[in-house]
Structure formats: structure tokens, C-alpha cells
Tab-separated table of C-alpha atoms and ligand atoms in Angstrom:
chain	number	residue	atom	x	y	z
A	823	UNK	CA	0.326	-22.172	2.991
A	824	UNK	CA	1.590	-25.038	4.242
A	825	UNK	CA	3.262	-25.046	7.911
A	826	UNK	CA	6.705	-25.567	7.286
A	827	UNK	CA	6.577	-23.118	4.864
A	828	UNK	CA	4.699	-20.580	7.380
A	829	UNK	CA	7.514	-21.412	9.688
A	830	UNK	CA	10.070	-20.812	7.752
A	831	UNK	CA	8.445	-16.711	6.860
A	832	UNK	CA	7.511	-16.137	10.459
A	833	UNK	CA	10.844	-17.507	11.814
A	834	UNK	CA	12.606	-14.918	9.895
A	835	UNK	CA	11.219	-12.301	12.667
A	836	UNK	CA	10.226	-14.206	15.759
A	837	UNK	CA	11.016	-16.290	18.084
A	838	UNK	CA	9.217	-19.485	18.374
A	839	UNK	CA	7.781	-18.728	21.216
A	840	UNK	CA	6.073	-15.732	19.822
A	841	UNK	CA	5.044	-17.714	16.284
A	842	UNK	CA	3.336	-20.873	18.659
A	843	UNK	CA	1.377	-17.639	20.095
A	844	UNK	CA	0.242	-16.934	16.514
A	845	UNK	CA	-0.771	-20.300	15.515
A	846	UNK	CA	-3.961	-21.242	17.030
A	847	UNK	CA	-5.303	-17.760	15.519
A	848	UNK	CA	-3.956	-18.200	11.911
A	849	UNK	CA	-5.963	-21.476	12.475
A	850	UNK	CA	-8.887	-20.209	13.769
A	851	UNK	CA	-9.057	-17.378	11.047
A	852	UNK	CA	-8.309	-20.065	7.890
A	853	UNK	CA	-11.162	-21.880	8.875
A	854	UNK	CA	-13.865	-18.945	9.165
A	855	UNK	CA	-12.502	-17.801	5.591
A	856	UNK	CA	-13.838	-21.114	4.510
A	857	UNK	CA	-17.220	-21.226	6.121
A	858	UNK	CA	-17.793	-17.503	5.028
A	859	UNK	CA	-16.481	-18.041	1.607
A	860	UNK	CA	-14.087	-14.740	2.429
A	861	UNK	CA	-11.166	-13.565	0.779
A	862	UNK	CA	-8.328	-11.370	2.977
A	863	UNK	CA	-6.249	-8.903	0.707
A	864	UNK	CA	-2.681	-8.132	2.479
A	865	UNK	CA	-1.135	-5.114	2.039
A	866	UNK	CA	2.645	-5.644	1.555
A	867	UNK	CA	3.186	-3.579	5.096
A	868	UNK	CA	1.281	-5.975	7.324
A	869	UNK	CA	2.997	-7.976	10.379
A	870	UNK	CA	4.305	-11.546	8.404
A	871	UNK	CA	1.709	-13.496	10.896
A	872	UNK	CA	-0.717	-11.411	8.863
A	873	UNK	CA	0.584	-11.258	5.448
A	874	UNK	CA	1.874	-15.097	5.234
A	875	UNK	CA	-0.546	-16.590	8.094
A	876	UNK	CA	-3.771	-15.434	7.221
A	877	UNK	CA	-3.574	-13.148	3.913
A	878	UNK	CA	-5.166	-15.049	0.588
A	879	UNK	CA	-3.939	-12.779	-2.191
A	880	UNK	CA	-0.600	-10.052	-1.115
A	881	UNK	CA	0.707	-7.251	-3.075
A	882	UNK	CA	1.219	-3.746	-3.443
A	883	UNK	CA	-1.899	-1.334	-3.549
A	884	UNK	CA	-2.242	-1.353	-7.544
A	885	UNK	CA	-2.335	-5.036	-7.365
A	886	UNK	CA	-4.670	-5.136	-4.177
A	887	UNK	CA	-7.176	-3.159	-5.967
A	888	UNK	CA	-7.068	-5.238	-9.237
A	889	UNK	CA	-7.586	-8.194	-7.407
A	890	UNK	CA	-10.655	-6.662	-5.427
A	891	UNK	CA	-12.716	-6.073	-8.374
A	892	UNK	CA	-12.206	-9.666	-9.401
A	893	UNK	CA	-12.895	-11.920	-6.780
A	894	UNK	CA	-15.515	-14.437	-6.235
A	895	UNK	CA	-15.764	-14.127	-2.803
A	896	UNK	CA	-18.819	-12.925	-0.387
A	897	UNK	CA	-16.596	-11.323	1.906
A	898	UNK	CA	-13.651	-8.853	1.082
A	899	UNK	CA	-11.488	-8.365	4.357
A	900	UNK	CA	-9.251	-6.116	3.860
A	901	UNK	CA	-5.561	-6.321	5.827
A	902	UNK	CA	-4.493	-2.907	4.957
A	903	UNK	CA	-5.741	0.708	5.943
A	904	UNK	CA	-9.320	2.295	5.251
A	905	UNK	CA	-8.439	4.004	1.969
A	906	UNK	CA	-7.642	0.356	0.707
A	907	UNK	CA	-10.896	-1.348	1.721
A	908	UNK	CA	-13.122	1.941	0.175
A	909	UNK	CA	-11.358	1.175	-2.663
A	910	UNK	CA	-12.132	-2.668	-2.455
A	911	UNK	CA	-16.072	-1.903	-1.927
A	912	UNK	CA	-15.810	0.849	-4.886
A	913	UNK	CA	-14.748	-2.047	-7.076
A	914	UNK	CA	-17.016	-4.501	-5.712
A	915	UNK	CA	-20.069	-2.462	-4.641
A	916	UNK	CA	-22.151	-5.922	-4.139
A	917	UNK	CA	-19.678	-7.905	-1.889
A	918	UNK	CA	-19.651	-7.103	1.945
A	919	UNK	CA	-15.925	-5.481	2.538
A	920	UNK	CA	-14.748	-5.375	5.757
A	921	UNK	CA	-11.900	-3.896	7.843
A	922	UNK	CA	-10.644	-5.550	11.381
A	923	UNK	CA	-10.315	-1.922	12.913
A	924	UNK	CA	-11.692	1.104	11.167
A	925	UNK	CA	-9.226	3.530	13.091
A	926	UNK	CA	-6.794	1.766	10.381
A	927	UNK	CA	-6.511	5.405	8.645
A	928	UNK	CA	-3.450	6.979	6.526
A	929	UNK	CA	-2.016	10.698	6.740
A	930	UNK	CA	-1.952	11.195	3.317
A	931	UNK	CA	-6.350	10.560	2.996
A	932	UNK	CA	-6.862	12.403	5.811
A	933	UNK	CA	-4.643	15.402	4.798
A	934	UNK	CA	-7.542	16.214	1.783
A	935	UNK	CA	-11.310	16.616	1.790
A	936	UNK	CA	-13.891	16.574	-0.960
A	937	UNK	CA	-14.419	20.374	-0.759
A	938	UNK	CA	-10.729	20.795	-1.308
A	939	UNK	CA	-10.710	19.274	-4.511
A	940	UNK	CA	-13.475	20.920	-5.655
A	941	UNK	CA	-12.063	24.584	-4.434
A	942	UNK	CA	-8.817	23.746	-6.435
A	943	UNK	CA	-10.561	22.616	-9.187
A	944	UNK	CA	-12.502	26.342	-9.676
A	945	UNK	CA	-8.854	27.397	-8.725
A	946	UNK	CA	-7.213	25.738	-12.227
A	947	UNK	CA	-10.479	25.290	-14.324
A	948	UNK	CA	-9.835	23.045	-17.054
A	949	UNK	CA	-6.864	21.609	-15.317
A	950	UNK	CA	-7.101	17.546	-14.802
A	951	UNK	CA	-6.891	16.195	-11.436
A	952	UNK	CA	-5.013	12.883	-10.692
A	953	UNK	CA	-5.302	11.666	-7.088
A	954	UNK	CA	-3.132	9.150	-5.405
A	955	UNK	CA	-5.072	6.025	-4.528
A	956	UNK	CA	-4.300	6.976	-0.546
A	957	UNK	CA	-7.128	8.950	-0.324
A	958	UNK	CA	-10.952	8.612	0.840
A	959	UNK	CA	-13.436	8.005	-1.189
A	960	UNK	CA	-15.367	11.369	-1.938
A	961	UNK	CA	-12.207	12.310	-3.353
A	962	UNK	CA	-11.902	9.966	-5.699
A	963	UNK	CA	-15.132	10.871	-6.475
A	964	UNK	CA	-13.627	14.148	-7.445
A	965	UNK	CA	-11.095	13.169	-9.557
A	966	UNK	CA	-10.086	12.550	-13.589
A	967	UNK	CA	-8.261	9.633	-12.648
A	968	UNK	CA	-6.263	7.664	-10.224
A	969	UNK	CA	-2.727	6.669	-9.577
A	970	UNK	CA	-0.589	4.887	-7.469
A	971	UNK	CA	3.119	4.466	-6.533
A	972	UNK	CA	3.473	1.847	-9.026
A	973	UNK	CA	1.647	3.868	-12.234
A	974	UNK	CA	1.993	7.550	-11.634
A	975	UNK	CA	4.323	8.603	-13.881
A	976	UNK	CA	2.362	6.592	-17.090
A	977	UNK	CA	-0.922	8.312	-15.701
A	978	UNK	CA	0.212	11.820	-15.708
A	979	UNK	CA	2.065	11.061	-19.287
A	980	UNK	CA	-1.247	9.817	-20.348
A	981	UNK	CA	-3.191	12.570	-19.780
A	982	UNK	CA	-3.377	15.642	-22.889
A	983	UNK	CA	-2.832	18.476	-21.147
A	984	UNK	CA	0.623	20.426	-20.411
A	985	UNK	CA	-0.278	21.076	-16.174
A	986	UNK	CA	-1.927	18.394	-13.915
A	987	UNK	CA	-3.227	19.570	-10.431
A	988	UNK	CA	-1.588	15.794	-8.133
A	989	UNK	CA	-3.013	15.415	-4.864
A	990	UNK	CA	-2.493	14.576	-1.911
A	991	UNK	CA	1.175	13.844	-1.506
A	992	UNK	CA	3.593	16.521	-1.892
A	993	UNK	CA	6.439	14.329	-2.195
A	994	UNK	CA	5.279	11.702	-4.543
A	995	UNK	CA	4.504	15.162	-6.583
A	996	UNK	CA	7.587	16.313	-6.902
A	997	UNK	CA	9.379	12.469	-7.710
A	998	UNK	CA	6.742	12.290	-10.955
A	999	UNK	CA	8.098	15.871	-11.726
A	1000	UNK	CA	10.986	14.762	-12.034
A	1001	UNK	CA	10.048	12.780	-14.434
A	1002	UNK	CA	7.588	14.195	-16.806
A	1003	UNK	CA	7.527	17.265	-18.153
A	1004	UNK	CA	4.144	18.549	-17.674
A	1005	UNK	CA	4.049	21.365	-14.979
A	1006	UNK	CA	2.494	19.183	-11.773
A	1007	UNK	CA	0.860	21.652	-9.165
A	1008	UNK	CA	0.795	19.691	-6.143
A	1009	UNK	CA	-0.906	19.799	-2.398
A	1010	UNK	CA	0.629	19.707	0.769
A	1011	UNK	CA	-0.078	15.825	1.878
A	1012	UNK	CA	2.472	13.734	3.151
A	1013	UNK	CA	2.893	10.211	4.330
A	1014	UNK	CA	3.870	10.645	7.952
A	1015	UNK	CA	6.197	7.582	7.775
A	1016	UNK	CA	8.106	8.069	4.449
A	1017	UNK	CA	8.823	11.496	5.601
A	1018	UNK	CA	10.837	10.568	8.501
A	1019	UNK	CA	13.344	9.414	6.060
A	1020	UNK	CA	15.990	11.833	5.050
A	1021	UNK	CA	19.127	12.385	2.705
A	1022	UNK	CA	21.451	11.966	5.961
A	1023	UNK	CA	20.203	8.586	6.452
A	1024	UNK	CA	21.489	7.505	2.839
A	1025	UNK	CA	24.351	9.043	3.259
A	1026	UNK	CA	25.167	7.283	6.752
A	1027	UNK	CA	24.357	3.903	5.338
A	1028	UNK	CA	26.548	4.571	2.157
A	1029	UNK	CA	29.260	5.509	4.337
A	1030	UNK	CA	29.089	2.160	6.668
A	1031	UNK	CA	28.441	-0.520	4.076
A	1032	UNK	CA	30.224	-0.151	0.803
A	1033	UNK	CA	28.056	-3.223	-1.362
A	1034	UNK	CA	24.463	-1.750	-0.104
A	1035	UNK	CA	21.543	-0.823	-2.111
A	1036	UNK	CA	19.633	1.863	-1.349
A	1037	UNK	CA	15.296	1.292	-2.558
A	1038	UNK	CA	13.470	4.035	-1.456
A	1039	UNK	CA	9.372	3.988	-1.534
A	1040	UNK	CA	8.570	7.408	-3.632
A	1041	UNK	CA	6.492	8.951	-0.984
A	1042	UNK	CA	10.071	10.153	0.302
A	1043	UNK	CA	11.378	13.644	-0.291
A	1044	UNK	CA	12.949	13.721	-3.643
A	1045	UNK	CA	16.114	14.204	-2.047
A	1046	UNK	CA	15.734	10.752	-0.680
A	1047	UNK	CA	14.590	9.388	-4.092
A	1048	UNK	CA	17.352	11.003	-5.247
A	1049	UNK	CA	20.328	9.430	-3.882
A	1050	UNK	CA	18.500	6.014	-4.038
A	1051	UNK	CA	19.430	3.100	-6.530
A	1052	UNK	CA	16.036	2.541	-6.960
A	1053	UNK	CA	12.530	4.115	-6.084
A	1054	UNK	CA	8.866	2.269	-6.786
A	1055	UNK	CA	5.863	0.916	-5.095
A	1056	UNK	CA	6.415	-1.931	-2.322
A	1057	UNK	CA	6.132	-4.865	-5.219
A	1058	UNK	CA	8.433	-3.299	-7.816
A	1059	UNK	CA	10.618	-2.961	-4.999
A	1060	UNK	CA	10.653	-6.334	-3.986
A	1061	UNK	CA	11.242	-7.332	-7.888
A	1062	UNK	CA	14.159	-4.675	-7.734
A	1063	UNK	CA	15.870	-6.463	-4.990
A	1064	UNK	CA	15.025	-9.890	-6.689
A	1065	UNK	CA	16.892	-8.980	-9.438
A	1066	UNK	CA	19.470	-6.757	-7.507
A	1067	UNK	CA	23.125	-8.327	-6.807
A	1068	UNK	CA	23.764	-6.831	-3.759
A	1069	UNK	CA	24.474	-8.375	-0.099
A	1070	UNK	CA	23.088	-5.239	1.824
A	1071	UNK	CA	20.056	-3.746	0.947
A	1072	UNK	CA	18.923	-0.597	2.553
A	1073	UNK	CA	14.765	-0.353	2.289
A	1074	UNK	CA	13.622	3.407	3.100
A	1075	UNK	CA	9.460	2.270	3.689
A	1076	UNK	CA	7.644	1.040	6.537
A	1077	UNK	CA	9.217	-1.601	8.611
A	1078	UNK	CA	7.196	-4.622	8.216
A	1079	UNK	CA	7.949	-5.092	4.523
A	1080	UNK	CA	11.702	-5.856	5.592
A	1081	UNK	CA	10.580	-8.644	7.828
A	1082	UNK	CA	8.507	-9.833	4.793
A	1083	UNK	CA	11.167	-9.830	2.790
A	1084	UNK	CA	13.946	-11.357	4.703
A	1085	UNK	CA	12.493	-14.836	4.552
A	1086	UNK	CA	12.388	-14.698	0.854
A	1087	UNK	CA	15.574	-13.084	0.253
A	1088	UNK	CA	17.740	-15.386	2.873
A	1089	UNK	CA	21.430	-14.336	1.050
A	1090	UNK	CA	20.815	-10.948	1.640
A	1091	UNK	CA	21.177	-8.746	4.977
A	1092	UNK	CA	18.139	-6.473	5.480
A	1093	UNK	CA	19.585	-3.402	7.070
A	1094	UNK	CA	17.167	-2.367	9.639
A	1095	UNK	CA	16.397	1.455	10.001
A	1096	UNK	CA	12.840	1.333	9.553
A	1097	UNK	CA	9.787	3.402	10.763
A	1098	UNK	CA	6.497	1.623	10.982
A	1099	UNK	CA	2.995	2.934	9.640
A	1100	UNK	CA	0.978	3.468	12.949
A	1101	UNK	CA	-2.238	2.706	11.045
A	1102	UNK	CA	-1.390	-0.205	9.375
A	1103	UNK	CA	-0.187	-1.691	12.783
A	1104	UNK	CA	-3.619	-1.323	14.141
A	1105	UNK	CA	-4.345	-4.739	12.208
A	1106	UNK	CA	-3.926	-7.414	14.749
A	1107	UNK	CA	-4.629	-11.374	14.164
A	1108	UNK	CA	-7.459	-11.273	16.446
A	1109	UNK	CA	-8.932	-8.309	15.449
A	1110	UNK	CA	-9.141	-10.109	12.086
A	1111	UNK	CA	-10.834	-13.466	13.989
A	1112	UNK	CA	-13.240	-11.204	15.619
A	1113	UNK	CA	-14.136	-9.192	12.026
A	1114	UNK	CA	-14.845	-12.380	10.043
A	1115	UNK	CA	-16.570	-14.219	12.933
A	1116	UNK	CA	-19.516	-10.994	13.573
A	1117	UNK	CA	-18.502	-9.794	9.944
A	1118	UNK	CA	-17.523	-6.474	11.127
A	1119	UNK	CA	-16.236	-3.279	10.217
A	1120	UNK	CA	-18.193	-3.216	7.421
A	1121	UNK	CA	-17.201	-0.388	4.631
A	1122	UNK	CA	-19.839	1.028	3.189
A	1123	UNK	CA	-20.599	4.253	0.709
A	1124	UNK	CA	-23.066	5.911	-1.076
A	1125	UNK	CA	-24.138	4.640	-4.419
A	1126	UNK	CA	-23.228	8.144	-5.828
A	1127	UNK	CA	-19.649	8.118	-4.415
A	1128	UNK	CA	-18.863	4.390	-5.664
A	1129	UNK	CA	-20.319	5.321	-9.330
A	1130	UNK	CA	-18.035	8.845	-9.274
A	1131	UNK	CA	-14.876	7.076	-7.784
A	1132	UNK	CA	-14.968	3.688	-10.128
A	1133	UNK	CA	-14.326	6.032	-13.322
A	1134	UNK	CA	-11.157	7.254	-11.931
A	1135	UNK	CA	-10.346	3.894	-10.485
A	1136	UNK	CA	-11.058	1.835	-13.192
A	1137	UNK	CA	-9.364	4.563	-15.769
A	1138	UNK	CA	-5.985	3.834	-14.055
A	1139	UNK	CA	-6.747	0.302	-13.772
A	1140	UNK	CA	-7.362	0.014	-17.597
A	1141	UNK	CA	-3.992	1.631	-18.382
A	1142	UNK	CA	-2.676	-0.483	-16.223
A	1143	UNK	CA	-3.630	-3.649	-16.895
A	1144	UNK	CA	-4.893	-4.739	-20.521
A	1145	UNK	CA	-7.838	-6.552	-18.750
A	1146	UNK	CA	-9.112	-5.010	-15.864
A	1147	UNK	CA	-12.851	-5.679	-14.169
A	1148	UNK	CA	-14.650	-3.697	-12.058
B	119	13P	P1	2.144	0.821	-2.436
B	119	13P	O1	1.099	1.288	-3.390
B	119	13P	O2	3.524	0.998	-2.963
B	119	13P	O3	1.866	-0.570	-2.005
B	119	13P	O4	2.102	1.767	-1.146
B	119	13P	C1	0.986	2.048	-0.393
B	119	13P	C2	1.320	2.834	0.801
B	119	13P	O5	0.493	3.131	1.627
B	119	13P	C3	2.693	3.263	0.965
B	119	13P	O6	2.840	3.974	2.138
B	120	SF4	FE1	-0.552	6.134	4.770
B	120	SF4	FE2	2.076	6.347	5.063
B	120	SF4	FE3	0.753	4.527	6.465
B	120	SF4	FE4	1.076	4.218	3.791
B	120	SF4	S1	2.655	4.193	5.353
B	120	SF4	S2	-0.808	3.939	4.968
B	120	SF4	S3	0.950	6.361	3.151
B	120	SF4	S4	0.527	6.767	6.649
């Protein structure tokens, strides 16, 4: 990117002060991706330093994994949380996929182990089992298929049978019952940032600004998805807002996608109530120098893992997208 341009995205949230901190690090970083041959994915939630600084290819976490099985790169560095680079090393088992800080984890993975799955599984025998891509590994491993914010709905419609067991996230659960009408039986996961939202907060914002619209990520309560205009995964929200006429716009997800969005949206007034994702804030620029220079954290898995969790990756990614490689 060139500077100007950088300038213009980082000057949307900082002072410029703070962004002539950033630069000799965004610098520093461009130049080991070129001697490394490494690619960085960006997760739509990281800092703007990150996402429009460093970050080759950005995007929601459908996108993000589509891209990972299709790169060209030696190195995958993942800016994002854990459950995104697993994901990137599942789809491209012989690249080296790294993480700048492997603490980077999510409350929804965490909330669910392998032997979970499997004990629900003998629980509904028969039943299929469509995990949310925010989960580790050995789950996938576990599962008929995968889903994200951005498919779910499609995957549970595309599956022949009347009940689906959905894991982890209770909430996403109950938006896609909402809309399907297969019987869902969910789990009790929860996204520890999207729940802090509630109905209230619509309400308040409704109240205050009469041309506002409300996007909600749908890992809120369905009473928050509810009284939203509009609920999808961070890029279909960003192509809601595109295509959205209003001056206010109200974004119920984690905080730094605002700040990403401000600099491309410049007519519009980002109304900030935000909470941000703890994990995905452990990502720092120079945590990200330091991983590509000693090409650390590196993710790794067992072969028997990455061949159980690519079919249910690579089953959502092929309804997905036409053309997908893994
Ligand atoms: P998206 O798939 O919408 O990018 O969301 C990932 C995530 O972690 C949301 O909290
Ligand atoms: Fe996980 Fe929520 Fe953070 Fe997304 S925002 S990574 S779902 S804890």
C-alpha cells in the first residue's frame, strides 16, 4: 500500500504521533515478508496498523480460509486468533503457518473439546454435526462439515436431514434457527464479546439518532439480531454498509472493525459503542516483526487431525465457492 494511502486508513484512528510510532515497524515487517517469501492473512478485527500496514490479503474468516489454501507462499502468518491459523495449516499442511502470539485464543474454541463432540454424537446417533469455524482443530476433526458467519444458514439447508446438532455457539444457533426449519440442537458456547451486546443498547441508539443503522455480527443474542437492520459476517457487513444510505451506522462487533471502516466510509459517522476481542488484541506489530524474523509460533497438528478436519473444511468451502483448493 502506498503511504499516502496508509496515512490516510491509519489517520482515521490516530494521531500522527502514534502512526510515525508505527512506521518504522510496518517497514521493517514489509521487508522480511519479502526475503521470507511470507504471506500475512488479516482478520477484519485487527488494529488498522495491522490490517492496512502490514496485512497482504484481509477479509472475513470464510474468505481468510479460502485464501489460505491457495497461496504460494512459504510462510502463512496469520493476524487473527489460533482457531484461524489451525485452519490455515489444515488447508496448507506443507507451508510453515505461524501466529505472532499463541495466547491469541477465542471463547467460543475453547468452550468445546474433542470428547464433547464425540459424547453428543452417541447422544443423537445419526444426527449431522456442523461446527462453526471458531473452534480447534480436533473438533473439526469431529465434524460433518463446517460453517461460518458468512455460510451457516446455506450449510445447515444443505444438509438431508430434518435435526442438525450446531456447535459451539449458542447464539449463532439460535439466529440460523430462525431461519431454517430443521430442528438445530445447539451447545452452550458463546463469543465473550458479541455477548456483551444487548437489546437495550439498540434500543438506546434508536432512540438518540433517528437516520442510524443498526448491523449486528450474528454471534449476538437473537434478540440483538433481531432488532438489527442487518446481521452477517464482518465482510457482508462491510458490503451492507457500502450499499446502505444511512449517515449513522451503529456496528454491534468488536471494536477494531469500526476504525477499519471509518477510513473507507468517510460520509458516514461510526457510532462508537464497541467492545474489543481480548484475543485478537494480543496481535501487536512487533510481535509480528519478531514471528517472521525467528519464524515463530509455528502451528502445527497431527497428520490425522489435518486429514479429518480438511473434509469438513473443504465441504463448506466447496459450497461456498464454485472453485475452492485445498
Ligand atoms: P467472521 O467470520 O464474521 O469474520 O467472524 C469471526 C469472528 O471471530 C467473529 O467474532
Ligand atoms: Fe472469538 Fe469472539 Fe474474539 Fe471472535 S471476537 S475471536 S468469536 S472471542
Amino acid at each position: 500500500m502506498k503511504q499516502q494511502e496508509l496515512e490516510k486508513h491509519l489517520s482515521a484512528t490516530y494521531h500522527p504521533a502514534e502512526m510515525k510510532q508505527f512506521m518504522p515497524l510496518i517497514e521493517e515487517i514489509n521487508q522480511l515478508k519479502k526475503d521470507k517469501n511470507a504471506v500475512l492473512l488479516g482478520h477484519n478485527y485487527m488494529t488498522p496498523e495491522i490490517f492496512y500496514g502490514v496485512s497482504d490479503i484481509v477479509g472475513d474468516s470464510l474468505y481468510l480460509s479460502k485464501m489460505a489454501g491457495e497461496t504460494d507462499a512459504d510462510i502463512i502468518l496469520f493476524n487473527g486468533v489460533y482457531f484461524m491459523a489451525e485452519t490455515a495449516k489444515v488447508l496448507s499442511p506443507n507451508k510453515k503457518v505461524l501466529i505472532a502470539d499463541k495466547e491469541a485464543g477465542c471463547s467460543l474454541a475453547d468452550s468445546i473439546t474433542r470428547k464433547d463432540v464425540i459424547e453428543l454424537k452417541a447422544k443423537h446417533p445419526g444426527v449431522p454435526v456442523v461446527t462453526y469455524v471458531n473452534s480447534s482443530a480436533e473438533v473439526k476433526a469431529e465434524t460433518d462439515i463446517c460453517c461460518t458467519s458468512a455460510n451457516a444458514v446455506a450449510i445447515v439447508n444443505s444438509l438431508d436431514s430434518d435435526s442438525v446438532i450446531f456447535l459451539p455457539d449458542e447464539y449463532l444457533a439460535g439466529n440460523v434457527q430462525r431461519n431454517t426449519n430443521k430442528k438445530i440442537i445447539t451447545y452452550s458456547g458463546k463469543c465473550m464479546v458479541h455477548e456483551l451486546y444487548t437489546d437495550e443498547d439498540i434500543r438506546a441508539i434508536r432512540k438518540q439518532f433517528k437516520d442510524v443503522s443498526v448491523i449486528s455480527h450474528p454471534e449476538c443474542s437473537t434478540k440483538v439480531v433481531e432488532l438489527s437492520d442487518f446481521s452477517g459476517s464482518t465482510s457482508q457487513m462491510e458490503k451492507f454498509i457500502r450499499d446502505s444510505k444511512s449517515e449513522n451506522i451503529f456496528l454491534i462487533t468488536e471494536c477494531s472493525m469500526g476504525d477499519n471502516l471509518r477510513s473507507v466510509f468517510p460520509e458516514k459517522t461510526f457510532i462508537s459503542t464497541c467492545h474489543t476481542c481480548p484475543h485478537m488484541k494480543k496481535i501487536s506489530l512487533k510481535k509480528i516483526r519478531d514471528a517472521l524474523k525467528n519464524e515463530q509460533f509455528e502451528v502445527t497438528l497431527p497428520n490425522e487431525i489435518i486429514e479429518k478436519a480438511k473434509k469438513s473444511v473443504m465441504r463448506m468451502l466447496e459450497i461456498s465457492y464454485k472453485n475452492a483448493k485445498g
